[in-house]
């Protein structure tokens, strides 16, 4: 399921209990509370109107009376009732909670462990495996707690952040949007005022965070930008390497954030890849030997050639055969 569909599903599941608790609320008020536009809310209501229990006859579907002036749920199809979990479902939920609680910023660890304890207590008499051993609730790092609080308060944050690709620490002010999980790492998704774009900040690389006394104001399009969840989005501010990849090295396109530009008659592939520093990129490319050649930019070609020649000289000085050729 795409991230956009997943967000919409979560919103639809939360809408019925919310609307039941606020009968007659206007579309504008509900949209502001749910963090969407009025147009998106009306689209969600039309979608929700066609949801319900298996059978999907008129008596099984959620029924709503809605306009931009007033929204009311006339039949909830039982969606607001508490879930009755089977032991298998409860065990799966425990596994998920235990996994996510280890990810900084994803949940409040105290609340998550309280939920784990309640679920374990509820299924203690079933076949589910419950250790019964006391669990020490991990102390949330101050930086993580600050970011989560700023997100809840919709406040801007000043971050001191280590960028691994650039190998540098920078300070920037961001407008938090949400916390996301990508490739088993948790990130703050935020509008970076310095870069003027949506960026992902990995929690374990945030060295310091300060909640500012000013509201977060990410552009309206920022939260809906699904491409912003891509760790290697095509940022025009980052240099682009043009590469020629030998046919038998085509696998690197699947292993690295490269995009295909064109295929050549000899079977080789021309591709592009963004990089932060020429030094880092040169080290990466030399690892491919003659399988990947650099076409540009000139400063990267020079960096790769200089490193390759230095390596060949070191081999020669040691009386060893050199296996690396200049690009």
Tab-separated table of C-alpha atoms in Angstrom:
chain	number	residue	atom	x	y	z
A	1	UNK	CA	0.000	0.000	0.000
A	2	UNK	CA	1.361	3.410	-0.911
A	3	UNK	CA	2.041	5.956	1.834
A	4	UNK	CA	-0.720	8.205	0.473
A	5	UNK	CA	-3.355	5.421	0.580
A	6	UNK	CA	-2.193	4.385	4.035
A	7	UNK	CA	-2.615	7.945	5.343
A	8	UNK	CA	-6.095	8.178	3.833
A	9	UNK	CA	-7.141	4.828	5.340
A	10	UNK	CA	-6.007	5.982	8.795
A	11	UNK	CA	-7.944	9.205	8.345
A	12	UNK	CA	-11.124	7.387	7.262
A	13	UNK	CA	-10.920	5.019	10.248
A	14	UNK	CA	-10.604	7.970	12.633
A	15	UNK	CA	-13.304	10.086	11.019
A	16	UNK	CA	-16.367	8.154	12.206
A	17	UNK	CA	-15.591	8.299	15.967
A	18	UNK	CA	-14.563	11.936	15.554
A	19	UNK	CA	-17.762	12.914	13.716
A	20	UNK	CA	-19.891	10.979	16.208
A	21	UNK	CA	-18.303	13.043	18.977
A	22	UNK	CA	-18.942	16.302	17.057
A	23	UNK	CA	-22.416	16.019	15.501
A	24	UNK	CA	-23.339	18.881	13.200
A	25	UNK	CA	-19.760	20.151	12.818
A	26	UNK	CA	-19.105	22.159	9.663
A	27	UNK	CA	-16.852	20.844	6.917
A	28	UNK	CA	-14.407	23.728	7.403
A	29	UNK	CA	-14.056	23.038	11.150
A	30	UNK	CA	-13.672	19.286	10.648
A	31	UNK	CA	-11.112	19.765	7.885
A	32	UNK	CA	-9.035	22.070	10.095
A	33	UNK	CA	-9.115	19.544	12.960
A	34	UNK	CA	-8.216	16.610	10.710
A	35	UNK	CA	-5.456	18.505	8.910
A	36	UNK	CA	-6.884	18.352	5.388
A	37	UNK	CA	-8.532	20.750	2.962
A	38	UNK	CA	-12.323	21.064	2.802
A	39	UNK	CA	-12.224	19.578	-0.703
A	40	UNK	CA	-10.291	16.527	0.550
A	41	UNK	CA	-12.681	16.117	3.482
A	42	UNK	CA	-15.727	16.086	1.185
A	43	UNK	CA	-13.982	13.507	-1.008
A	44	UNK	CA	-13.286	11.383	2.093
A	45	UNK	CA	-16.915	11.609	3.178
A	46	UNK	CA	-18.073	10.387	-0.220
A	47	UNK	CA	-15.630	7.480	0.072
A	48	UNK	CA	-16.690	6.728	3.651
A	49	UNK	CA	-20.332	6.657	2.551
A	50	UNK	CA	-19.577	3.504	0.550
A	51	UNK	CA	-17.814	1.620	3.372
A	52	UNK	CA	-19.338	-0.920	5.714
A	53	UNK	CA	-19.698	-4.551	6.721
A	54	UNK	CA	-19.482	-7.568	4.386
A	55	UNK	CA	-22.690	-7.900	2.414
A	56	UNK	CA	-22.443	-4.224	1.566
A	57	UNK	CA	-26.185	-3.709	1.254
A	58	UNK	CA	-27.760	-0.383	2.253
A	59	UNK	CA	-28.192	-1.594	5.842
A	60	UNK	CA	-24.526	-2.587	6.121
A	61	UNK	CA	-22.943	0.653	4.948
A	62	UNK	CA	-21.978	3.690	6.992
A	63	UNK	CA	-24.617	6.374	6.483
A	64	UNK	CA	-23.916	10.084	6.646
A	65	UNK	CA	-25.786	13.316	6.275
A	66	UNK	CA	-23.296	15.902	5.150
A	67	UNK	CA	-22.843	19.228	3.464
A	68	UNK	CA	-20.305	22.004	3.903
A	69	UNK	CA	-22.521	23.484	6.649
A	70	UNK	CA	-23.123	20.326	8.709
A	71	UNK	CA	-21.879	16.738	8.988
A	72	UNK	CA	-23.607	14.001	10.960
A	73	UNK	CA	-23.184	10.217	11.121
A	74	UNK	CA	-26.629	8.604	11.061
A	75	UNK	CA	-25.413	4.977	11.035
A	76	UNK	CA	-21.902	3.953	12.076
A	77	UNK	CA	-22.017	0.241	11.116
A	78	UNK	CA	-20.377	-0.442	14.481
A	79	UNK	CA	-17.035	1.040	13.514
A	80	UNK	CA	-16.837	2.957	16.790
A	81	UNK	CA	-17.096	-0.200	18.913
A	82	UNK	CA	-13.871	-1.376	20.636
A	83	UNK	CA	-12.071	-4.153	18.807
A	84	UNK	CA	-12.249	-7.701	20.142
A	85	UNK	CA	-8.857	-9.184	19.285
A	86	UNK	CA	-8.195	-12.870	18.837
A	87	UNK	CA	-5.045	-14.234	20.471
A	88	UNK	CA	-3.355	-14.334	17.042
A	89	UNK	CA	-4.275	-10.706	16.346
A	90	UNK	CA	-3.195	-9.629	19.826
A	91	UNK	CA	0.150	-11.404	19.467
A	92	UNK	CA	0.738	-9.754	16.082
A	93	UNK	CA	-0.096	-6.377	17.632
A	94	UNK	CA	2.363	-7.026	20.477
A	95	UNK	CA	5.116	-7.868	18.014
A	96	UNK	CA	4.421	-4.668	16.065
A	97	UNK	CA	4.340	-2.515	19.210
A	98	UNK	CA	7.580	-3.993	20.523
A	99	UNK	CA	9.239	-3.312	17.184
A	100	UNK	CA	8.050	0.258	16.794
A	101	UNK	CA	8.757	1.267	20.389
A	102	UNK	CA	12.460	0.834	19.667
A	103	UNK	CA	12.281	3.419	16.859
A	104	UNK	CA	13.032	6.949	18.165
A	105	UNK	CA	10.195	9.410	17.772
A	106	UNK	CA	7.585	6.977	16.453
A	107	UNK	CA	5.611	6.672	19.707
A	108	UNK	CA	5.743	7.760	23.328
A	109	UNK	CA	7.603	4.773	24.874
A	110	UNK	CA	5.765	5.102	28.201
A	111	UNK	CA	2.366	4.973	26.480
A	112	UNK	CA	3.464	2.131	24.196
A	113	UNK	CA	4.663	-0.009	27.105
A	114	UNK	CA	1.431	0.696	28.957
A	115	UNK	CA	-0.507	-0.550	25.914
A	116	UNK	CA	1.734	-3.637	25.724
A	117	UNK	CA	1.046	-4.403	29.385
A	118	UNK	CA	-2.731	-4.096	28.873
A	119	UNK	CA	-2.718	-6.368	25.827
A	120	UNK	CA	-0.571	-8.950	27.613
A	121	UNK	CA	-2.923	-8.851	30.581
A	122	UNK	CA	-5.960	-9.334	28.328
A	123	UNK	CA	-4.519	-12.405	26.596
A	124	UNK	CA	-2.687	-13.894	29.585
A	125	UNK	CA	-5.138	-16.801	29.769
A	126	UNK	CA	-4.895	-17.567	26.032
A	127	UNK	CA	-2.279	-19.506	24.095
A	128	UNK	CA	-0.293	-16.351	23.356
A	129	UNK	CA	3.209	-16.276	24.719
A	130	UNK	CA	3.556	-13.771	27.541
A	131	UNK	CA	6.861	-13.648	29.342
A	132	UNK	CA	5.576	-12.074	32.558
A	133	UNK	CA	8.994	-10.572	33.108
A	134	UNK	CA	9.136	-6.907	34.134
A	135	UNK	CA	10.288	-4.674	31.319
A	136	UNK	CA	12.292	-1.534	31.878
A	137	UNK	CA	10.673	1.299	29.966
A	138	UNK	CA	13.450	3.012	27.974
A	139	UNK	CA	14.027	6.665	28.727
A	140	UNK	CA	13.276	8.757	25.683
A	141	UNK	CA	16.183	10.890	24.516
A	142	UNK	CA	15.624	14.627	25.230
A	143	UNK	CA	16.150	15.477	21.550
A	144	UNK	CA	13.466	12.991	20.479
A	145	UNK	CA	11.041	14.214	23.150
A	146	UNK	CA	11.583	17.821	22.035
A	147	UNK	CA	10.850	17.008	18.400
A	148	UNK	CA	7.715	15.027	19.248
A	149	UNK	CA	6.482	17.839	21.508
A	150	UNK	CA	7.074	20.434	18.788
A	151	UNK	CA	5.177	18.281	16.321
A	152	UNK	CA	2.243	17.984	18.732
A	153	UNK	CA	2.332	21.734	19.457
A	154	UNK	CA	2.749	22.577	15.735
A	155	UNK	CA	5.846	24.632	16.548
A	156	UNK	CA	8.971	25.237	14.484
A	157	UNK	CA	12.208	23.556	15.588
A	158	UNK	CA	15.867	24.522	15.414
A	159	UNK	CA	17.904	21.393	14.636
A	160	UNK	CA	21.601	20.663	14.870
A	161	UNK	CA	21.879	17.833	12.362
A	162	UNK	CA	24.640	15.549	11.111
A	163	UNK	CA	24.370	14.810	7.379
A	164	UNK	CA	26.100	11.509	6.597
A	165	UNK	CA	26.202	12.141	2.842
A	166	UNK	CA	27.926	15.511	3.304
A	167	UNK	CA	29.860	14.451	6.420
A	168	UNK	CA	29.053	17.737	8.128
A	169	UNK	CA	26.984	19.167	10.968
A	170	UNK	CA	24.614	22.019	10.170
A	171	UNK	CA	22.036	24.108	11.991
A	172	UNK	CA	18.681	24.781	10.405
A	173	UNK	CA	15.109	25.775	11.277
A	174	UNK	CA	12.383	23.386	10.154
A	175	UNK	CA	8.595	23.185	10.218
A	176	UNK	CA	7.654	19.633	11.337
A	177	UNK	CA	5.089	17.714	9.280
A	178	UNK	CA	5.093	14.154	10.602
A	179	UNK	CA	7.249	11.256	11.848
A	180	UNK	CA	7.741	8.465	9.306
A	181	UNK	CA	9.406	5.049	9.217
A	182	UNK	CA	11.575	4.395	6.146
A	183	UNK	CA	13.801	1.326	5.735
A	184	UNK	CA	13.708	0.517	9.476
A	185	UNK	CA	14.788	4.011	10.524
A	186	UNK	CA	12.567	6.739	11.949
A	187	UNK	CA	12.689	10.218	10.444
A	188	UNK	CA	11.200	13.629	11.053
A	189	UNK	CA	9.595	14.809	7.822
A	190	UNK	CA	9.733	18.602	7.824
A	191	UNK	CA	9.873	21.680	5.648
A	192	UNK	CA	13.462	22.929	5.747
A	193	UNK	CA	13.522	26.720	5.519
A	194	UNK	CA	17.164	26.718	4.473
A	195	UNK	CA	16.656	24.314	1.549
A	196	UNK	CA	13.106	25.560	0.858
A	197	UNK	CA	11.871	22.006	0.454
A	198	UNK	CA	10.624	18.940	2.326
A	199	UNK	CA	13.436	16.935	3.896
A	200	UNK	CA	13.784	13.816	6.053
A	201	UNK	CA	15.868	14.071	9.236
A	202	UNK	CA	16.928	10.766	10.745
A	203	UNK	CA	16.364	10.839	14.494
A	204	UNK	CA	19.655	9.252	15.478
A	205	UNK	CA	21.505	11.996	13.559
A	206	UNK	CA	19.759	14.907	15.266
A	207	UNK	CA	22.368	16.165	17.735
A	208	UNK	CA	20.248	18.891	19.317
A	209	UNK	CA	16.711	20.245	18.997
A	210	UNK	CA	15.067	23.383	20.355
A	211	UNK	CA	11.344	24.063	20.116
A	212	UNK	CA	10.817	27.647	18.990
A	213	UNK	CA	8.124	30.038	20.140
A	214	UNK	CA	6.668	30.362	16.658
A	215	UNK	CA	4.120	28.232	14.808
A	216	UNK	CA	5.197	25.710	12.200
A	217	UNK	CA	4.041	26.845	8.778
A	218	UNK	CA	4.949	24.241	6.135
A	219	UNK	CA	3.495	25.095	2.706
A	220	UNK	CA	0.120	23.516	2.024
A	221	UNK	CA	1.578	21.240	-0.663
A	222	UNK	CA	4.387	19.933	1.559
A	223	UNK	CA	2.374	17.398	3.581
A	224	UNK	CA	0.857	15.887	0.444
A	225	UNK	CA	4.196	15.525	-1.351
A	226	UNK	CA	4.638	11.742	-1.480
A	227	UNK	CA	7.995	12.127	-3.241
A	228	UNK	CA	9.345	13.717	-0.070
A	229	UNK	CA	9.392	10.244	1.517
A	230	UNK	CA	12.054	9.219	-0.989
A	231	UNK	CA	15.451	9.384	0.720
A	232	UNK	CA	17.134	10.014	-2.621
A	233	UNK	CA	14.785	12.534	-4.191
A	234	UNK	CA	16.165	14.453	-7.150
A	235	UNK	CA	17.360	17.631	-5.428
A	236	UNK	CA	18.622	20.110	-8.050
A	237	UNK	CA	20.845	21.746	-5.420
A	238	UNK	CA	22.942	18.549	-5.183
A	239	UNK	CA	25.552	17.857	-7.926
A	240	UNK	CA	24.674	15.227	-10.526
A	241	UNK	CA	27.228	12.658	-11.694
A	242	UNK	CA	26.896	11.300	-15.240
A	243	UNK	CA	28.084	7.712	-15.401
A	244	UNK	CA	28.651	5.048	-18.054
A	245	UNK	CA	27.833	1.604	-16.658
A	246	UNK	CA	29.134	-1.488	-18.397
A	247	UNK	CA	26.430	-4.010	-19.414
A	248	UNK	CA	27.599	-6.621	-16.886
A	249	UNK	CA	27.427	-3.992	-14.117
A	250	UNK	CA	23.761	-3.084	-14.729
A	251	UNK	CA	22.954	-4.427	-11.255
A	252	UNK	CA	24.309	-1.221	-9.684
A	253	UNK	CA	21.169	0.560	-10.914
A	254	UNK	CA	19.150	-1.539	-8.456
A	255	UNK	CA	21.588	-1.127	-5.577
A	256	UNK	CA	22.244	2.624	-5.704
A	257	UNK	CA	20.034	5.723	-6.154
A	258	UNK	CA	20.732	6.090	-9.880
A	259	UNK	CA	18.373	6.879	-12.723
A	260	UNK	CA	18.791	5.586	-16.262
A	261	UNK	CA	19.383	8.252	-18.937
A	262	UNK	CA	19.920	6.128	-22.049
A	263	UNK	CA	21.151	2.758	-23.294
A	264	UNK	CA	24.128	2.698	-25.677
A	265	UNK	CA	24.613	0.447	-28.764
A	266	UNK	CA	27.379	-1.526	-27.005
A	267	UNK	CA	24.982	-2.488	-24.184
A	268	UNK	CA	26.372	-0.026	-21.662
A	269	UNK	CA	24.035	2.344	-19.832
A	270	UNK	CA	24.348	6.053	-19.186
A	271	UNK	CA	22.933	6.992	-15.797
A	272	UNK	CA	22.836	9.878	-13.339
A	273	UNK	CA	23.377	9.931	-9.577
A	274	UNK	CA	23.269	12.806	-7.105
A	275	UNK	CA	26.219	13.140	-4.701
A	276	UNK	CA	27.168	15.447	-1.850
A	277	UNK	CA	30.955	15.646	-2.218
A	278	UNK	CA	33.340	14.680	-5.025
A	279	UNK	CA	35.620	12.954	-2.513
A	280	UNK	CA	32.854	10.601	-1.313
A	281	UNK	CA	31.645	9.888	-4.842
A	282	UNK	CA	35.159	9.184	-6.091
A	283	UNK	CA	35.682	6.586	-3.348
A	284	UNK	CA	32.405	4.895	-4.286
A	285	UNK	CA	33.147	4.799	-8.017
A	286	UNK	CA	36.668	3.439	-7.624
A	287	UNK	CA	35.130	0.443	-5.873
A	288	UNK	CA	33.513	-0.544	-9.172
A	289	UNK	CA	36.842	-0.675	-11.008
A	290	UNK	CA	36.350	-0.411	-14.775
A	291	UNK	CA	32.683	-1.371	-14.511
A	292	UNK	CA	31.559	2.237	-14.024
A	293	UNK	CA	33.187	5.232	-15.738
A	294	UNK	CA	32.643	8.929	-15.025
A	295	UNK	CA	31.466	11.219	-17.813
A	296	UNK	CA	30.979	14.357	-15.745
A	297	UNK	CA	31.067	16.819	-14.133
A	298	UNK	CA	34.741	17.692	-14.778
A	299	UNK	CA	35.669	18.073	-11.100
A	300	UNK	CA	34.432	14.535	-10.393
A	301	UNK	CA	36.320	13.143	-13.396
A	302	UNK	CA	39.483	14.804	-12.055
A	303	UNK	CA	38.886	13.498	-8.511
A	304	UNK	CA	38.415	9.909	-9.733
A	305	UNK	CA	41.462	10.100	-12.043
A	306	UNK	CA	43.698	11.522	-9.299
A	307	UNK	CA	42.646	8.839	-6.832
A	308	UNK	CA	43.071	6.059	-9.422
A	309	UNK	CA	46.556	7.276	-10.368
A	310	UNK	CA	47.545	7.513	-6.689
A	311	UNK	CA	46.332	3.936	-6.179
A	312	UNK	CA	48.306	2.701	-9.209
A	313	UNK	CA	51.407	4.483	-7.920
A	314	UNK	CA	50.974	2.827	-4.519
A	315	UNK	CA	50.670	-0.588	-6.184
A	316	UNK	CA	53.805	0.076	-8.240
A	317	UNK	CA	55.773	1.209	-5.181
A	318	UNK	CA	54.801	-2.013	-3.424
A	319	UNK	CA	55.760	-4.128	-6.442
A	320	UNK	CA	52.161	-5.313	-6.909
A	321	UNK	CA	50.166	-5.434	-10.177
A	322	UNK	CA	47.645	-2.610	-10.382
A	323	UNK	CA	44.024	-3.530	-11.087
A	324	UNK	CA	42.496	-0.068	-11.096
A	325	UNK	CA	42.515	2.043	-14.254
A	326	UNK	CA	41.947	5.798	-14.333
A	327	UNK	CA	38.430	6.856	-15.386
